[in-house]
Amino acid sequence: MKRREFFKTAAVTAGAAALGTTAAEAGVTHQPIDNRKVGNVAFPEKRPLITYSDRPPLLETPREVFTCALTPNDQFFVRWHMPDIPTYIDTDKFTINIKGLVKKELKISLKELKEDYEQVEVAAVLQCGGNSRSAFTPTPGGIQWGSGAMGCAQWKGVRLRDILDRAGLKKGAEWLAVQGREKAAYYETPNFIRELHLDELDDHVIIAYQMNGEDLPYLNGFPVRLIVPGVYSDSWIKMISEITVTDKYQKLFFMDHAYVVPDNECECETPEKLFPKTKPIWRMNVKSIIGYPENGAKLTLKSQAVVRGVAFDGGAGIREVQISLDGGKTWDKAILDSGKLGRYAYRTFRYGFKPKKLGKLQIMAKAINKLGEEQPLAKDIKWNHGGYKYNGIDVVTVEVV
Amino acid sequence: MKVMKKVLLTALIAATPMMAQVKEKIEVPYIAFPIKMGKGFDVVQANCLMCHSFGYIINQGRQSKKFWEGKVNKMIVHFKAPITDKDKKVIVNYLFKHYGNGKEQ
């Protein structure tokens, strides 16, 4: 059974009358908050980033970084859920435990992971489902991110499929529960576990120990994390402790209550009438961010100005990025990079132009993927109570002097 | 030449120690978030800080009383924070007074 079908079956059908809503009740959507500055304290293996919390650490990447195809490890965003994250891993003793409906339980050491399995690499975007959440009004629950809860890296590791093949699946095996090592303050607090259906495992899903050619930074899940290209980061479990194979789906807080969107066509609802059925967030939608220039930047009249940024989607690949300098009346194609990092990575774009008029100038960027899906205007995005999956056309306002 | 390069690269990788980046315990810095002082702060400190920094509160921005009530309820219902009814009231009042937008709803 596919994830989506499962939730349809599992969901209670009562309250379906809440479907009909009027525009007056709708929440509104706008550009996310963009005026936050990096802090003055550097976290381990990081440069100073926009700092929302130290316990657990919540760090956002500033906009200027989104001109590069690969986000440097020390500028990569950080998001944990529990107050107690391991601050030391004994790399000689660390193991990933594979258990449940397997013929042979495994305890895989880092050495075995690096030497006994085929090593593979994939470049992929890691984005929090709540990235840009500050775009939604009324304020949905969760961290009020700007647009920097995302990054792209070259990940190296081992296919999860290969590990499961080594363990051997027993009859009836259908689901995988992947658990990390972060711990709550109270025993009763739900653990951060993610369930994957075996059908969702393709060859790109890997357990990675390397990020951009280096060990994973501790705060990004050292020594190993799950990489699920094209999918939001709540599935990319950090500091993996164990993977349990089961025949049945276990109901989980973070999947069934926290990281969910309304299970309807528009994935939308109104603050007054929340849609009764929900589904876990999964594949990312098409999005782009302008890395340069930033809001408030000064461009010189009649100079050769260049707009730069990154675009990505859930794996279909980016077809085009368009730029508008007249509030969205006309759009012009930006130049894309070669795309050699693959369909799960950022495509960087650049667009040259000559500012012809003094004063304020609005620059808009819109990505279109290979399925023809394009980013909507911020105001056309429909509200959802978790503030997930915002992908509005990015707008920066500069001053021509 | 291509073969030569490959050999060199392999040698380089082999020479890299397995986990050289951080060999000791990492120290996550303490950040003194500018939380507002006032009536009920001691209760907020005793309950909320168990699981998260004051940064979480500040990050939410100014919100309605209903919003803050919902937040505290979420901590109790979903995250199983053992907050008593009495403390809950004090916490909501504190949050609304210092991080409120003046609106009940």
Coordinates of N, CA and C in Angstrom, one line a residue, chain A residues 36 41-45 51-58 79-81 83 87-88 91 110-111 114-115 139-144 185-186 188-190 214-219 222-223 253-254 257, chain B residues 13 17-33 46-63 66-67 71 74 77-83:
Chain A
R36 N 16.7 39.4 8.9 CA 17.4 38.9 10.1 C 18.9 38.7 9.7
V41 N 27.9 34.6 17.4 CA 28.5 33.4 18.0 C 28.5 32.3 17.0
A42 N 29.7 31.6 16.8 CA 29.8 30.5 15.9 C 29.6 29.2 16.6
F43 N 28.7 28.4 16.1 CA 28.4 27.0 16.6 C 29.5 26.1 16.1
P44 N 29.7 24.9 16.7 CA 30.7 24.0 16.3 C 30.7 23.7 14.8
E45 N 31.9 23.9 14.2 CA 32.1 23.6 12.7 C 31.2 24.5 11.8
T51 N 20.6 32.8 14.2 CA 20.5 31.9 15.3 C 19.2 32.1 16.0
Y52 N 18.3 31.0 16.0 CA 17.0 31.1 16.6 C 17.0 30.4 18.0
S53 N 17.9 29.4 18.1 CA 18.0 28.7 19.4 C 19.3 28.0 19.5
D54 N 19.8 27.9 20.8 CA 21.0 27.1 21.1 C 20.6 25.7 21.6
R55 N 19.4 25.6 22.1 CA 19.0 24.3 22.7 C 17.6 24.0 22.4
P56 N 17.3 23.1 21.5 CA 18.2 22.5 20.5 C 18.7 23.6 19.5
P57 N 19.8 23.3 18.8 CA 20.3 24.3 17.9 C 19.4 24.5 16.7
L58 N 19.1 25.8 16.4 CA 18.4 26.1 15.2 C 19.1 27.2 14.5
R79 N 18.8 22.1 12.1 CA 17.5 22.0 12.8 C 17.4 20.7 13.5
W80 N 17.3 20.8 14.9 CA 17.0 19.6 15.7 C 15.7 19.8 16.4
H81 N 15.2 18.7 17.0 CA 13.9 18.9 17.6 C 13.9 18.7 19.1
P83 N 16.0 18.6 23.1 CA 17.1 19.3 23.8 C 18.4 18.6 23.9
T87 N 26.8 15.0 21.9 CA 27.8 15.9 21.5 C 29.2 15.2 21.4
Y88 N 29.1 13.8 21.5 CA 30.3 13.0 21.3 C 29.9 11.7 20.7
T91 N 33.7 7.0 17.3 CA 33.6 6.5 15.9 C 34.0 5.0 15.8
L110 N 31.2 2.1 11.3 CA 31.5 3.1 10.2 C 32.5 2.5 9.3
K111 N 33.4 1.7 9.8 CA 34.5 1.1 9.0 C 33.8 0.1 7.9
K114 N 32.1 1.9 5.2 CA 32.9 2.5 4.2 C 33.7 1.5 3.4
E115 N 33.8 0.3 3.9 CA 34.7 -0.7 3.2 C 33.9 -1.9 2.6
T139 N 0.1 33.2 11.9 CA 1.3 32.5 12.1 C 1.0 31.0 12.4
P140 N 1.5 30.1 11.5 CA 1.3 28.7 11.8 C 2.3 28.3 12.9
G141 N 2.0 27.1 13.5 CA 3.0 26.6 14.5 C 4.3 26.3 13.9
G142 N 5.4 26.4 14.7 CA 6.7 26.0 14.3 C 7.6 27.2 14.2
I143 N 8.9 26.9 13.8 CA 9.9 27.9 13.7 C 9.6 28.9 12.6
Q144 N 9.6 30.2 12.8 CA 9.3 31.2 11.8 C 10.6 31.4 11.0
A185 N 13.6 15.6 26.9 CA 13.8 15.8 28.3 C 12.9 14.8 29.1
Y186 N 11.8 14.4 28.5 CA 10.8 13.5 29.2 C 10.7 12.2 28.4
E188 N 8.1 10.4 28.0 CA 6.9 10.3 27.4 C 6.8 11.1 26.0
T189 N 7.8 12.0 25.8 CA 7.8 12.8 24.6 C 8.1 11.8 23.4
P190 N 7.3 12.0 22.3 CA 7.5 11.1 21.2 C 8.9 11.2 20.6
E214 N 33.7 16.1 3.1 CA 34.2 16.1 4.4 C 33.2 15.2 5.3
D215 N 33.7 14.9 6.5 CA 32.8 14.3 7.5 C 31.5 15.2 7.6
L216 N 30.4 14.6 7.9 CA 29.2 15.4 8.2 C 29.6 16.3 9.4
P217 N 29.2 17.6 9.4 CA 29.3 18.3 10.7 C 28.4 17.7 11.8
Y218 N 28.9 17.7 13.0 CA 28.0 17.2 14.1 C 26.6 17.7 14.0
L219 N 26.5 19.0 13.8 CA 25.1 19.6 13.8 C 24.3 19.2 12.6
F222 N 26.3 14.1 12.2 CA 27.5 13.2 12.3 C 27.2 12.0 13.2
P223 N 27.6 10.8 12.9 CA 28.5 10.5 11.7 C 27.7 10.1 10.5
F253 N 4.1 10.7 16.0 CA 3.7 12.1 16.1 C 4.3 13.0 15.0
F254 N 5.6 12.9 14.8 CA 6.2 13.8 13.8 C 5.7 13.6 12.4
H257 N 1.3 14.1 12.8 CA 0.7 15.3 13.4 C 1.5 16.5 13.1
Chain B
I13 N 43.0 9.7 -0.7 CA 41.9 9.3 0.1 C 42.3 8.3 1.2
P17 N 42.9 10.3 7.5 CA 42.4 9.5 8.7 C 40.9 9.4 8.6
M18 N 40.4 8.4 9.2 CA 39.0 8.1 9.0 C 38.0 9.2 9.5
M19 N 38.3 9.7 10.7 CA 37.4 10.6 11.3 C 38.2 11.7 11.9
A20 N 38.7 12.6 11.1 CA 39.7 13.5 11.6 C 39.1 14.8 12.0
Q21 N 37.9 15.1 11.6 CA 37.4 16.5 11.7 C 37.2 16.9 13.2
V22 N 36.5 16.2 14.0 CA 36.3 16.5 15.4 C 36.5 15.2 16.2
K23 N 37.5 15.3 17.1 CA 37.8 14.1 17.8 C 37.4 14.1 19.2
E24 N 36.9 15.2 19.6 CA 36.4 15.4 21.0 C 35.0 15.8 21.1
K25 N 34.5 16.0 22.3 CA 33.1 16.4 22.5 C 32.9 17.8 21.9
I26 N 31.9 18.0 21.2 CA 31.6 19.4 20.8 C 31.0 20.2 21.9
E27 N 31.2 21.5 21.9 CA 30.6 22.4 22.8 C 29.6 23.3 22.1
V28 N 28.3 23.1 22.3 CA 27.3 24.0 21.7 C 27.3 25.2 22.6
P29 N 27.5 26.4 22.0 CA 27.6 27.6 22.8 C 26.2 27.9 23.5
Y30 N 26.3 28.6 24.6 CA 25.1 29.1 25.3 C 24.8 30.5 24.7
I31 N 23.6 30.7 24.3 CA 23.2 32.0 23.8 C 22.2 32.7 24.8
A32 N 22.6 33.9 25.3 CA 21.7 34.6 26.2 C 20.6 35.4 25.4
F33 N 19.5 34.7 25.1 CA 18.4 35.4 24.4 C 17.8 36.5 25.3
A46 N 11.1 27.5 34.7 CA 11.1 26.2 35.3 C 10.4 25.2 34.3
N47 N 9.4 25.6 33.5 CA 8.7 24.7 32.7 C 9.3 24.6 31.2
C48 N 9.4 25.8 30.6 CA 9.8 25.8 29.2 C 11.2 25.4 28.9
L49 N 12.1 25.9 29.8 CA 13.5 25.6 29.6 C 13.9 24.2 29.6
M50 N 13.1 23.3 30.2 CA 13.4 21.9 30.2 C 13.7 21.4 28.8
C51 N 12.9 21.8 27.8 CA 13.0 21.3 26.5 C 13.6 22.2 25.4
H52 N 13.4 23.5 25.6 CA 14.0 24.5 24.6 C 14.4 25.8 25.2
S53 N 15.2 26.5 24.4 CA 15.7 27.8 24.8 C 14.6 28.9 24.7
F54 N 14.9 30.0 25.2 CA 13.9 31.2 25.1 C 13.9 31.7 23.7
G55 N 14.9 31.3 22.9 CA 14.9 31.6 21.5 C 13.6 31.2 20.8
Y56 N 13.1 30.1 21.2 CA 11.8 29.6 20.6 C 10.7 30.6 20.8
I57 N 10.6 31.1 22.0 CA 9.5 32.1 22.3 C 9.7 33.3 21.4
I58 N 10.9 33.9 21.4 CA 11.2 35.1 20.7 C 10.9 35.0 19.2
N59 N 11.3 33.8 18.7 CA 11.2 33.5 17.3 C 9.7 33.6 16.8
Q60 N 8.8 33.4 17.7 CA 7.4 33.3 17.2 C 6.8 34.7 16.9
G61 N 7.4 35.8 17.5 CA 6.9 37.1 17.2 C 5.7 37.4 18.1
R62 N 5.1 38.6 18.0 CA 4.0 39.0 18.8 C 2.7 38.3 18.4
Q63 N 2.0 37.6 19.3 CA 0.9 36.8 18.9 C -0.3 37.0 19.9
K66 N -4.9 33.5 22.2 CA -5.3 32.1 21.7 C -4.1 31.4 21.1
F67 N -3.2 32.1 20.4 CA -2.0 31.5 19.8 C -1.1 30.9 21.0
K71 N 0.0 27.1 21.9 CA 1.4 26.7 22.0 C 1.6 25.9 23.3
K74 N 0.0 22.5 23.1 CA 0.8 21.6 22.3 C 1.9 21.0 23.1
V77 N 0.0 18.4 25.4 CA -0.7 17.3 24.8 C 0.3 16.5 23.9
H78 N 1.1 17.1 23.1 CA 1.9 16.4 22.1 C 3.3 16.0 22.6
F79 N 3.9 17.0 23.3 CA 5.3 16.8 23.8 C 5.3 16.3 25.2
K80 N 4.1 16.1 25.9 CA 4.0 15.5 27.2 C 4.7 16.3 28.3
A81 N 4.8 17.6 28.1 CA 5.5 18.4 29.2 C 4.5 18.4 30.4
P82 N 5.1 18.1 31.6 CA 4.2 18.0 32.8 C 3.9 19.4 33.4
I83 N 3.1 20.2 32.7 CA 2.8 21.5 33.1 C 1.4 21.5 33.8

